[in-house]
Short mmCIF file of C-alpha atoms in Angstrom, two decimals:
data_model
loop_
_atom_site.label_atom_id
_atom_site.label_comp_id
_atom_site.label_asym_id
_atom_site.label_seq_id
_atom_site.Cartn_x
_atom_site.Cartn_y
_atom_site.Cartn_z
CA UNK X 1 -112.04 83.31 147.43
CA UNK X 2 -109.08 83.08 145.34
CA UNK X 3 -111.20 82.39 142.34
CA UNK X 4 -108.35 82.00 139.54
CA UNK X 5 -106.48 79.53 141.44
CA UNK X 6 -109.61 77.65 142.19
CA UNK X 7 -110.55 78.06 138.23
CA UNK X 8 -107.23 76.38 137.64
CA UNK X 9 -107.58 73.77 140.21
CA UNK X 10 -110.71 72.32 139.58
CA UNK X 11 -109.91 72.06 135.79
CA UNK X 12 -106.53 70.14 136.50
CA UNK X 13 -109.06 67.49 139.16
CA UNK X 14 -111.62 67.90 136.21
CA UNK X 15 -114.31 68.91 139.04
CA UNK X 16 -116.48 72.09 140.01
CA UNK X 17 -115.41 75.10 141.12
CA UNK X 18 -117.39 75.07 144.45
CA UNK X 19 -116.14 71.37 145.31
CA UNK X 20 -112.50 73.05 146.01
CA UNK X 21 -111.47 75.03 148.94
CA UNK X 22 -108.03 76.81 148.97
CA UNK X 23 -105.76 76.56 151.66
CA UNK X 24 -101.95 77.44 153.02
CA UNK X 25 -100.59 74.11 152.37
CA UNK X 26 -102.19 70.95 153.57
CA UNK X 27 -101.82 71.41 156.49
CA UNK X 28 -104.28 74.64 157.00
CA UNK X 29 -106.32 71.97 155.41
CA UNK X 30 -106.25 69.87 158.23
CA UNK X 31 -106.46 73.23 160.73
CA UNK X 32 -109.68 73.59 158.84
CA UNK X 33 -110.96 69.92 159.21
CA UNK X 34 -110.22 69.76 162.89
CA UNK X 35 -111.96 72.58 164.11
CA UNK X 36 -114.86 72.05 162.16
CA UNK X 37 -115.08 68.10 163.16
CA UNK X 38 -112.84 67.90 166.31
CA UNK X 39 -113.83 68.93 170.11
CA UNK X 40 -114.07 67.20 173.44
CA UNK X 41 -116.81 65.11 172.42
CA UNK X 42 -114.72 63.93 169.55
CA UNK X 43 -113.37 60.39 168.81
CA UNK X 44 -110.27 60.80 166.19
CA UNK X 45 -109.28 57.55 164.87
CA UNK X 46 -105.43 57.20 162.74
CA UNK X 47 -103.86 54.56 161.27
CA UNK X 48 -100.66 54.20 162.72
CA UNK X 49 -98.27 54.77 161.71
CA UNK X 50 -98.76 57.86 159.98
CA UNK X 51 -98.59 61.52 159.41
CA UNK X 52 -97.69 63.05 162.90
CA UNK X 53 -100.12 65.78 162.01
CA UNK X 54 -102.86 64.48 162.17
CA UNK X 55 -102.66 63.30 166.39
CA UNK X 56 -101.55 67.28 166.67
CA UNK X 57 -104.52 68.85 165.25
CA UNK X 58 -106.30 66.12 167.33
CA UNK X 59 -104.89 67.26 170.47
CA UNK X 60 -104.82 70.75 169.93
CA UNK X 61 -108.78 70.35 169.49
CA UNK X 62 -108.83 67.86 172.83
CA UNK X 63 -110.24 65.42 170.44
CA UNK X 64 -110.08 62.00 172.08
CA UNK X 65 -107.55 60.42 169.82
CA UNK X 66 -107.78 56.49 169.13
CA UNK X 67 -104.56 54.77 167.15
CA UNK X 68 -105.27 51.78 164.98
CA UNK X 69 -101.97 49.98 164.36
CA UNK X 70 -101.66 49.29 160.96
CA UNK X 71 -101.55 45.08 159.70
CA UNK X 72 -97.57 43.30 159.32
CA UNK X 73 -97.70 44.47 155.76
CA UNK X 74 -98.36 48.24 156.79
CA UNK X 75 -101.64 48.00 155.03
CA UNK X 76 -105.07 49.22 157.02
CA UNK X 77 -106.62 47.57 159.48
CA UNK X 78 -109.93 47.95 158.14
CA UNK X 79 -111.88 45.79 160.67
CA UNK X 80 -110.08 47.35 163.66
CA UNK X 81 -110.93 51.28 162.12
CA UNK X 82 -114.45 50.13 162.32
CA UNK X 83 -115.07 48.62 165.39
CA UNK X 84 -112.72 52.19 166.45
CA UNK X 85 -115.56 54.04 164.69
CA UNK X 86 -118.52 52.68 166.86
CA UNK X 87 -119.23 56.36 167.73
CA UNK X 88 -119.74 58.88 164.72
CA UNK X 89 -116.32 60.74 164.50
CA UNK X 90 -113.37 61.33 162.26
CA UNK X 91 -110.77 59.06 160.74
CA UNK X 92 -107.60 60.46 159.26
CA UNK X 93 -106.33 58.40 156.14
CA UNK X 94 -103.42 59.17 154.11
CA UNK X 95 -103.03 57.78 150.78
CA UNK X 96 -100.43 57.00 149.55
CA UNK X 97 -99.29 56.95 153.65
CA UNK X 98 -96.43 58.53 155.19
CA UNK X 99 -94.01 57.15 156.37
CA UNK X 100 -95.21 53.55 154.82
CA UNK X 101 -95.61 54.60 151.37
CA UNK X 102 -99.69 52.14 151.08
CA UNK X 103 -102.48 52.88 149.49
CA UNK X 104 -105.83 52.93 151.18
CA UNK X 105 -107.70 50.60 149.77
CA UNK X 106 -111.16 51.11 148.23
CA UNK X 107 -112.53 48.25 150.29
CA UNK X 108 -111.14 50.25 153.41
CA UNK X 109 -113.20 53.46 152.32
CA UNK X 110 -116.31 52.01 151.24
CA UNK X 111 -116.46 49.95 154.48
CA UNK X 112 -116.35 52.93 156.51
CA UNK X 113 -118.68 54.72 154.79
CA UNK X 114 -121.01 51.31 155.15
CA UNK X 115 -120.65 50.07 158.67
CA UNK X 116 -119.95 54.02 160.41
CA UNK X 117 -121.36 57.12 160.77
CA UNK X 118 -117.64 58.85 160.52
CA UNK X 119 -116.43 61.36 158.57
CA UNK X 120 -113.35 60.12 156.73
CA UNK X 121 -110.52 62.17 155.83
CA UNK X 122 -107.85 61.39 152.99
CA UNK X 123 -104.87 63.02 152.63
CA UNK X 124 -103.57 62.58 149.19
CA UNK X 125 -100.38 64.91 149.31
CA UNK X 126 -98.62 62.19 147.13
CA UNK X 127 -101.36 61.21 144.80
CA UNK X 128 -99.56 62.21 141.46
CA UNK X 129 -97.02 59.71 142.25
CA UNK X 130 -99.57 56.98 142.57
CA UNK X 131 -102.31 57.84 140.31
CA UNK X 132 -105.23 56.44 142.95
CA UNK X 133 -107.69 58.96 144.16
CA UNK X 134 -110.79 59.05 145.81
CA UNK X 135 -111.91 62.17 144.43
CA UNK X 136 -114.78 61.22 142.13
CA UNK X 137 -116.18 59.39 145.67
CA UNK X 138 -115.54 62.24 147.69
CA UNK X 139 -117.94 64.47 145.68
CA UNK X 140 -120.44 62.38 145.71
CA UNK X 141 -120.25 61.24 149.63
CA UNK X 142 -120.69 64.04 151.99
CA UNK X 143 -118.91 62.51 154.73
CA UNK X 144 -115.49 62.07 152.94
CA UNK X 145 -113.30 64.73 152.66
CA UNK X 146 -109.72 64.56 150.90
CA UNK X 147 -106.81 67.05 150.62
CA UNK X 148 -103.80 67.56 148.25
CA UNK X 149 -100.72 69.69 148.04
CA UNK X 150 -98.35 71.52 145.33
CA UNK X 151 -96.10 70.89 147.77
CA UNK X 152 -94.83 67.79 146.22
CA UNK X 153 -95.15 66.88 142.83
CA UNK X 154 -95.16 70.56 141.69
CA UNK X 155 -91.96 71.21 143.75
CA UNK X 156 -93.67 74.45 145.69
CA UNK X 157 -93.36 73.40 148.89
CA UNK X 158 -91.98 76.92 150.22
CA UNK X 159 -95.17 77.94 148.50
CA UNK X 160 -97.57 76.53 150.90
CA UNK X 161 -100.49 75.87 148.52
CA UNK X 162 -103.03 73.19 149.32
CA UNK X 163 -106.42 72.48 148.67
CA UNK X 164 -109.46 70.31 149.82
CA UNK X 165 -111.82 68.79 147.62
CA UNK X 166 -115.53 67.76 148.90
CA UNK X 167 -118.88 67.76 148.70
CA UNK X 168 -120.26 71.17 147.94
CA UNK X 169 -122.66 70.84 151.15
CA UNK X 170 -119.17 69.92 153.05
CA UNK X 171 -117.35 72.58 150.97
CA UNK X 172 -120.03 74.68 152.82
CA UNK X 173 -119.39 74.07 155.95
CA UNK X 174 -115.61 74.08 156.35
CA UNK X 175 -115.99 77.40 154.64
CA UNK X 176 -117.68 78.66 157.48
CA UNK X 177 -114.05 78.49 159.61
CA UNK X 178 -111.63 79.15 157.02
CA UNK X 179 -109.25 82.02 156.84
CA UNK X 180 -110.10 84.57 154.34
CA UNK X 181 -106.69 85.70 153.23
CA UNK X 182 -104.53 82.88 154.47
CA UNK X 183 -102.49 83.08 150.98
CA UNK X 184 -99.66 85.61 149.74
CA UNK X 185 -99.90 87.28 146.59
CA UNK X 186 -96.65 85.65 145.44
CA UNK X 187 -97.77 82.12 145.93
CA UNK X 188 -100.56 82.41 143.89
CA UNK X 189 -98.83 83.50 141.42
CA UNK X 190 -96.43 80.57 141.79
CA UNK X 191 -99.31 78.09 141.80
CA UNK X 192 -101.32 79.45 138.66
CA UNK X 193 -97.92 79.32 136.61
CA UNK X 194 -97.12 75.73 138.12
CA UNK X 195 -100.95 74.44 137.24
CA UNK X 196 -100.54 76.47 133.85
CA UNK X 197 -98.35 74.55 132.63
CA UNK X 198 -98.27 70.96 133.88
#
């Protein structure tokens, strides 16, 4: 369960222990995600353009996958994710984005969580560079989920250490799928001396 690193992590987000899962890198995050929200049945809405990721773990779970081109100014079409969301599903976010460098806006979020039934996703890989989270929302709202790397700001990306933060009750379930022992010794280590001493 990886319970130092998770001590470590959930004091440097200021959150509880059980709101954090562990993962190798983001993107077993998003392995994690998908095959707990994705099948056949499954509407995946993205923002587009965006991390190329997220339409691979779409397609790799046969999710039906819907793209939402993003406004002139690269921002999100919030209106168009909607009406995209008619069915409940998941959206993939990513915030700041990548490759356009915007921020979802809270509007954007809180819309979604209004008008749809949808679980939202946020990847926040670049968050310490921005400062904007949705984190405090995130443990509140069951149906939003966000992720975050050392990848980046910690300079570990040869590390592969990720982590999602959620809902306990969503914590719950995404547990039920993920790896036990998906993380080497050594990068552990890495990431407890990186968060040690920030």
């Amino acid at each position: 369960s990886y319970r130092s690193l998770r001590a470590l992590i959930s004091k440097y987000n200021s959150i509880n222990e059980d709101e954090v899962i562990v993962t190798n890198g983001a993107d077993e995050a998003l392995d994690v995600i998908s095959k707990v929200f994705i099948d056949s049945r499954s509407d995946v809405i993205i923002s587009s353009p965006t991390y190329s990721l997220f339409r691979i773990v779409s397609q790799i779970m046969n999710g039906n996958l819907i793209s939402v081109p993003r406004l002139n100014d690269f921002n999100d079409d919030i209106m168009g994710l909607v009406k995209a969301s008619k069915n409940p599903n998941l959206v993939f976010l990513n915030s700041p984005n990548n490759p356009t460098g915007n921020l979802v806006i809270e509007n954007c979020v809180k819309t979604l969580l209004e008008e749809t039934n949808s679980f939202i996703f946020i990847d926040e890989a670049y968050f310490e560079f921005s400062g904007h989270s949705f984190k405090d929302l995130a443990i509140k709202e069951p149906r939003l989920i966000i992720v975050r790397t050392l990848s980046k700001a910690f300079s570990l990306a040869g590390a592969r250490v990720g982590y999602i933060i959620a809902n306990k009750s969503t914590i719950g379930l995404l547990n039920k799928v993920r790896f036990p022992n998906s993380l080497n010794m050594l990068s552990i280590a890495l990431a407890e001396i990186a968060l040690n001493d920030i």
